Structure formats: structure tokens, C-alpha cells
Short mmCIF file of C-alpha atoms in Angstrom, two decimals:
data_model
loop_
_atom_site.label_atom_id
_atom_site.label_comp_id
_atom_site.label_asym_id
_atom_site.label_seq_id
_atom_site.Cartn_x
_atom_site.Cartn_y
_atom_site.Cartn_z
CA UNK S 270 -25.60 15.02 -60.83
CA UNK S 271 -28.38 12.62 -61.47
CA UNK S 272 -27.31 11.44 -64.72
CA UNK S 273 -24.28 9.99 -62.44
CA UNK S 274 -26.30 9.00 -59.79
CA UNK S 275 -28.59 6.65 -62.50
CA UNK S 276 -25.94 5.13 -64.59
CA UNK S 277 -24.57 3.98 -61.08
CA UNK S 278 -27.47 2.42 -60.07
CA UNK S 279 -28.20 1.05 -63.82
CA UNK S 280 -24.65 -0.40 -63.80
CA UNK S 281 -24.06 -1.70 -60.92
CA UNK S 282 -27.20 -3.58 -60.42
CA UNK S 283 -26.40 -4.72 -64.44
CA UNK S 284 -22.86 -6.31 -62.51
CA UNK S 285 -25.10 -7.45 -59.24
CA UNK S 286 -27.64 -9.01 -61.43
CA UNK S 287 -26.10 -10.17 -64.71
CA UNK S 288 -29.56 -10.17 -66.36
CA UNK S 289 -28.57 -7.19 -68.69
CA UNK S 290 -25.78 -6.88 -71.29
CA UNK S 291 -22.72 -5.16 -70.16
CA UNK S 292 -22.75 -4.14 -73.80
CA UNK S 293 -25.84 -1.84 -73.53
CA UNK S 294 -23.55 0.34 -71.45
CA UNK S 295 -20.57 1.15 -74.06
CA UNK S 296 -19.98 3.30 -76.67
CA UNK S 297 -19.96 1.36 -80.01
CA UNK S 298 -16.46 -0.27 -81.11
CA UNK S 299 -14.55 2.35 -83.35
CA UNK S 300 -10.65 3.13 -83.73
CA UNK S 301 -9.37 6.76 -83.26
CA UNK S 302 -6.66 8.58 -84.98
CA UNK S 303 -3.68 6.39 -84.33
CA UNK S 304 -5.31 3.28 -84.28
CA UNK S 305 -6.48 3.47 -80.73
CA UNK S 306 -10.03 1.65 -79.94
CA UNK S 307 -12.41 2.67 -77.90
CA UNK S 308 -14.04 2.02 -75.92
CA UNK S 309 -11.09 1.57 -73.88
CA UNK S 310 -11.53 -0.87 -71.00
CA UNK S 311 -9.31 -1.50 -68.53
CA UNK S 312 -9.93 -4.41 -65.45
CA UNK S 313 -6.98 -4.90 -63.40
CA UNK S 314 -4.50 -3.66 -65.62
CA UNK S 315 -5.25 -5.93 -68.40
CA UNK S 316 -6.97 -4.08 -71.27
CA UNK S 317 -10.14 -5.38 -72.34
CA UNK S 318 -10.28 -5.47 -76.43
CA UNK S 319 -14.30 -4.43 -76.45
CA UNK S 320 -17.79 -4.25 -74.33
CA UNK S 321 -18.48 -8.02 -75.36
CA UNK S 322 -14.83 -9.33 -74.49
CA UNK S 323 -16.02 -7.85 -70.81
CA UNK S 324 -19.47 -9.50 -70.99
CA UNK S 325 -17.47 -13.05 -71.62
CA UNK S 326 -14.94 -12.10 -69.36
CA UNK S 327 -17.61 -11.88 -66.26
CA UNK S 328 -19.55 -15.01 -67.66
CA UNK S 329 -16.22 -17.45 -68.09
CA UNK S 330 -13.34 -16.19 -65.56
CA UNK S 331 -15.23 -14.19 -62.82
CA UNK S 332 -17.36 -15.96 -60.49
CA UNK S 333 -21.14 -14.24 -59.30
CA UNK S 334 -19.84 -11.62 -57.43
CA UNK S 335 -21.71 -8.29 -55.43
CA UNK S 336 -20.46 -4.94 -55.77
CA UNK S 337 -21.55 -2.35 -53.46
CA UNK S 338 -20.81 1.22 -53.90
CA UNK S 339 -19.86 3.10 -51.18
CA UNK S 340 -19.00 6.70 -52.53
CA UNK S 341 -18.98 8.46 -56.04
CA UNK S 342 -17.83 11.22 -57.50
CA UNK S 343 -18.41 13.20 -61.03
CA UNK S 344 -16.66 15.98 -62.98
CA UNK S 345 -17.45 17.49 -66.00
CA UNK S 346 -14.58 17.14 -68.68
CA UNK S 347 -15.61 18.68 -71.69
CA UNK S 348 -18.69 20.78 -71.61
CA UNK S 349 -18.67 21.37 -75.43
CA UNK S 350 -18.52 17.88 -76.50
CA UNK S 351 -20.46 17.45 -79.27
CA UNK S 352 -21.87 13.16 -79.88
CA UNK S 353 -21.43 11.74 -82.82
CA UNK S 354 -24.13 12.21 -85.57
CA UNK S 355 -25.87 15.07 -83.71
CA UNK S 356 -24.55 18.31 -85.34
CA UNK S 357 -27.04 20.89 -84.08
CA UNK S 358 -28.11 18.90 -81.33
CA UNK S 359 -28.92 21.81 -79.11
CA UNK S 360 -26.54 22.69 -76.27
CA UNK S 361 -29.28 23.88 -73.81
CA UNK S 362 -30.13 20.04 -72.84
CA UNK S 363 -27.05 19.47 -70.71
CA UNK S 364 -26.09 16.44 -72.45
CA UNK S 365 -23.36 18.06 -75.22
CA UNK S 366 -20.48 17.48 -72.04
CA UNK S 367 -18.37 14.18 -71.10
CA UNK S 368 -18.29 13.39 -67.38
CA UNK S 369 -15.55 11.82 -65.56
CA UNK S 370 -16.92 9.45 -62.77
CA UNK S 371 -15.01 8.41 -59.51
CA UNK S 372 -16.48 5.22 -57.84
CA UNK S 373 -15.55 3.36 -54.89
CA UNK S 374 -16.79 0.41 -52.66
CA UNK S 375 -16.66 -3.39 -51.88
CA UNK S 376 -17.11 -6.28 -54.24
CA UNK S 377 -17.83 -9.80 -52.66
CA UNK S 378 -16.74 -12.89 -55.41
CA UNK S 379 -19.03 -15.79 -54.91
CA UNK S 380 -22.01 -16.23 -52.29
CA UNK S 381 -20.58 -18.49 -49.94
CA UNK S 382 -19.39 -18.04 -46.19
CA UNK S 383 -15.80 -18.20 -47.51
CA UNK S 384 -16.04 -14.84 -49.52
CA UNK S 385 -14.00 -12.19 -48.43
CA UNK S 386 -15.28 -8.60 -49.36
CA UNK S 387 -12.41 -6.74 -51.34
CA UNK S 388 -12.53 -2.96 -51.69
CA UNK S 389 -12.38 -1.54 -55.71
CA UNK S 390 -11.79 1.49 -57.47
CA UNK S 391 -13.46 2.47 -60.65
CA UNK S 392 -13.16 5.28 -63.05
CA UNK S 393 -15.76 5.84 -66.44
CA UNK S 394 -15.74 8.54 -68.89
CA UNK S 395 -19.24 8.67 -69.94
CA UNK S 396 -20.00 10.37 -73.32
CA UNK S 397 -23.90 10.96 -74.31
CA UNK S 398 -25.57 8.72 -76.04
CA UNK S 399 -26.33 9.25 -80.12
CA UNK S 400 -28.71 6.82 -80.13
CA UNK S 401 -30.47 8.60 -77.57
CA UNK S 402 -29.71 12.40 -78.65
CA UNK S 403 -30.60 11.34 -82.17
CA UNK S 404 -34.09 9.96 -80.93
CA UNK S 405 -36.76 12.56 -80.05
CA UNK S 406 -39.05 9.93 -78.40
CA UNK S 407 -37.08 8.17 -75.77
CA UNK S 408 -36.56 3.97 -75.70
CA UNK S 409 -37.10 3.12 -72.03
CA UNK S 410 -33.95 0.87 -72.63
CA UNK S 411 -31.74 3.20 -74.35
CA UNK S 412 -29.22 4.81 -72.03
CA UNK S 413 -28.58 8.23 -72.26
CA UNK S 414 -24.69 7.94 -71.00
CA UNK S 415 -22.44 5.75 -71.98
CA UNK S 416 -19.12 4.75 -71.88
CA UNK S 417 -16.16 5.73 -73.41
CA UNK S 418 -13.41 4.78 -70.90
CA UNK S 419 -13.03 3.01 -67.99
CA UNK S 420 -10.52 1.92 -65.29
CA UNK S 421 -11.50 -1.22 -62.66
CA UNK S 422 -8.68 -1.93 -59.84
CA UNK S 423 -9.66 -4.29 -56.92
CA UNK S 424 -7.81 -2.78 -53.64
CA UNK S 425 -5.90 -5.23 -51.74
#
């Protein structure tokens, strides 16, 4: 799917690079039934409260690191899945589904001859974009997936 294919490429070299906002890449902050926010981030088991908690998180405890993706899969979840503030917002585009994303590979923290590559596993739930559906002339810099959930696990 090349909606997959291009958010990996967009986030990743985001991570690689750190010259864009991790933020640009989440769903906005909002609380579900049950008090539950989202988007829900989890990085190691510890869940992360919000897309800017993870942006500070990788500028103050994680040194430069590389991630390179070595395989990735993608499922459609809900293929009726309707963004927020796009009632109508016609079916026929292929972007009215969530997709469940699979991602492996190697990350590499630091840039010195000491740094040991460490395999990770990743899992996103990307939900369309409203900013996006809702605008009929696309922003080169608005993505048209984002997050929703997502699961980071570095693999011993």
C-alpha cells in the first residue's frame, strides 16, 4: 500500500533526521469514552502521555540514534472508518479505513564506533487525516495518515 510505504519513509527519516516535529505525525490530543487519551503511545512499555512528551523524550533522554527498517507490513482494520469532521467525505477515495502497520529493523544509538545496532519492533494505527480530508487543495506538509496508536519495543 503506498500510503504505508510513504508514512514509513516520512517517519522514519523524521526519527533519522530530527529536523521535523514528531508532532506533525499524531492525531491531535483528545480523551475517549472512559477517559482514555489518545493518541496512545507506547515506547518500551512506558506510556507516553502525548506526541510532544515523545518529541522531548527523543531531544532530552535518547541520544541521535539511526533506525533502519528492514521489513513492513499493513492491514486494513476498519474500512468504514469515518475521520472526524468529514461526514460525507466520500468513501470512493480510499482514505475512510484505519490501517494497522507492522514494522521491523535496526536502530543504532549514537554515531560512534562503540554503537551497537539493536533490532526494534514497531506497531502504528494510522487513522486519515481531517485536516487533510477536510482540505480540497492539498498542504505539501500536511500528512494524509496519521497516528492514532503506536507500540515501540527495542529487541534484545
Amino acid at each position: 500500500m503506498a500510503a504505508t510505504q510513504y508514512f514509513i519513509e516520512s517517519y522514519y527519516a523524521a526519527l533519522n533526521t530530527r529536523q521535523e516535529p514528531l508532532s506533525s505525525f499524531y492525531i491531535s490530543p483528545c480523551a475517549m469514552t472512559g477517559g482514555k487519551s489518545l493518541p496512545s503511545i507506547s515506547f518500551n512499555g512506558d506510556q507516553i502521555r502525548n506526541a510532544t512528551a515523545l518529541q522531548v523524550m527523543f531531544e532530552d533522554q535518547i541520544p541521535a540514534a539511526y533506525y533502519e527498517v528492514k521489513c513492513y507490513d499493513c492491514h486494513v482494520v476498519n474500512s468504514n472508518y469515518v475521520a472526524e469532521n468529514t461526514e460525507g467525505w466520500p468513501p470512493k477515495t480510499g482514505k475512510n479505513m484505519t490501517i494497522l502497520v507492522a514494522v521491523s529493523g535496526c536502530v543504532t544509538f549514537g554515531h560512534n564506533d562503540e554503537a551497537k545496532k539493536r533490532g526494534f519492533s514497531e506497531t502504528f494505527l494510522l487513522v486519515p487525516n481531517p485536516v487533510a480530508a477536510a482540505n480540497k487543495q492539498r498542504a505539501k506538509d500536511v500528512k494524509e495518515w496519521i497516528i492514532q496508536t503506536q507500540n515501540f519495543r527495542v529487541v534484545v
